[in-house]
Amino acid sequence: MSASILARTALRGALRTRPVALSPQGFAVRAFSVKFAETHEWLRTDNGTATLGISDFAQGQLGEVVYVDLPDAGATFSAKDTIVTLESVKAVGEVYAPADCEVVEVNEQLAEEPALVNGEPMAGGWLIKIKLSSEPSLMDEAAYEKHVEASADE
């Protein structure tokens, strides 16, 4: 087998696996895993840094986002604090800290294009990147889908 075929095969295998790493605080973090909060935020961890945004369900409930009030990098929050405010044509929505955390980066593109939150809520519409200092209580995608269904029935 040629070296290039072996390299491609190894790369494909590496992309399918999701290694588990320990965060600086000592709890396990699965790289690239996406989890959801009951308050409709999503969190994707990657090597100790977590990207935070709102779910597709949340953006649909909020309507067209016209302004995003982001915190400054370096700001710290306790679990369940309001960390981001989203203003839409029909409501103001609050995004909550999933755990004690420090903001390490904000999505500056949202200042010019707040509608990215609607068009790409789990991609280009991410809100902030945080470093967690406690473990969040989150759901996997299947549990979150059941939660959304239950919320829609109410």
mmCIF file of N, CA, C and O in Angstrom, residues 1 4 8 12 17 25 68 71 84 112 138 140 144 152:
data_model
loop_
_atom_site.group_PDB
_atom_site.id
_atom_site.type_symbol
_atom_site.label_atom_id
_atom_site.label_comp_id
_atom_site.label_asym_id
_atom_site.label_seq_id
_atom_site.Cartn_x
_atom_site.Cartn_y
_atom_site.Cartn_z
ATOM 1 N N MET A 1 0.861 -1.166 0.000
ATOM 2 C CA MET A 1 0.000 0.000 0.000
ATOM 3 C C MET A 1 0.907 1.229 0.000
ATOM 4 O O MET A 1 1.891 1.285 0.725
ATOM 5 N N SER A 4 0.767 7.449 0.575
ATOM 6 C CA SER A 4 -0.337 8.417 0.540
ATOM 7 C C SER A 4 -1.666 7.755 0.906
ATOM 8 O O SER A 4 -2.503 8.352 1.566
ATOM 9 N N ARG A 8 -3.969 8.791 4.114
ATOM 10 C CA ARG A 8 -5.388 9.140 4.000
ATOM 11 C C ARG A 8 -6.237 8.244 4.896
ATOM 12 O O ARG A 8 -7.175 8.705 5.540
ATOM 13 N N ARG A 12 -8.556 9.598 7.932
ATOM 14 C CA ARG A 12 -9.989 9.304 8.039
ATOM 15 C C ARG A 12 -10.315 8.698 9.389
ATOM 16 O O ARG A 12 -11.289 9.056 10.024
ATOM 17 N N THR A 17 -12.637 9.482 15.160
ATOM 18 C CA THR A 17 -12.520 9.327 16.601
ATOM 19 C C THR A 17 -12.635 10.676 17.276
ATOM 20 O O THR A 17 -12.326 11.700 16.694
ATOM 21 N N GLN A 25 -8.906 21.717 34.861
ATOM 22 C CA GLN A 25 -9.550 21.511 36.146
ATOM 23 C C GLN A 25 -9.671 20.026 36.496
ATOM 24 O O GLN A 25 -10.138 19.691 37.564
ATOM 25 N N VAL A 68 -26.320 42.061 18.873
ATOM 26 C CA VAL A 68 -25.746 41.114 19.827
ATOM 27 C C VAL A 68 -24.852 41.889 20.777
ATOM 28 O O VAL A 68 -23.925 42.575 20.346
ATOM 29 N N PRO A 71 -19.855 40.128 25.761
ATOM 30 C CA PRO A 71 -18.957 40.562 26.832
ATOM 31 C C PRO A 71 -17.545 40.782 26.275
ATOM 32 O O PRO A 71 -17.255 40.419 25.133
ATOM 33 N N VAL A 84 -24.556 36.868 27.403
ATOM 34 C CA VAL A 84 -24.766 37.553 26.125
ATOM 35 C C VAL A 84 -26.245 37.947 26.059
ATOM 36 O O VAL A 84 -27.103 37.206 26.539
ATOM 37 N N GLU A 112 -21.117 43.255 12.871
ATOM 38 C CA GLU A 112 -21.508 43.656 11.515
ATOM 39 C C GLU A 112 -22.649 42.818 10.952
ATOM 40 O O GLU A 112 -23.439 43.307 10.151
ATOM 41 N N LEU A 138 -25.076 19.463 31.147
ATOM 42 C CA LEU A 138 -25.601 19.590 29.792
ATOM 43 C C LEU A 138 -26.171 18.273 29.300
ATOM 44 O O LEU A 138 -25.908 17.218 29.868
ATOM 45 N N ASP A 140 -26.943 15.582 25.892
ATOM 46 C CA ASP A 140 -26.506 15.238 24.546
ATOM 47 C C ASP A 140 -27.635 15.609 23.573
ATOM 48 O O ASP A 140 -28.713 16.045 23.984
ATOM 49 N N TYR A 144 -31.598 16.549 24.296
ATOM 50 C CA TYR A 144 -32.028 17.924 23.998
ATOM 51 C C TYR A 144 -33.239 17.922 23.065
ATOM 52 O O TYR A 144 -34.173 18.697 23.259
ATOM 53 N N ALA A 152 -42.122 22.462 23.379
ATOM 54 C CA ALA A 152 -43.067 22.856 22.326
ATOM 55 C C ALA A 152 -44.488 22.460 22.692
ATOM 56 O O ALA A 152 -45.446 23.132 22.302
#
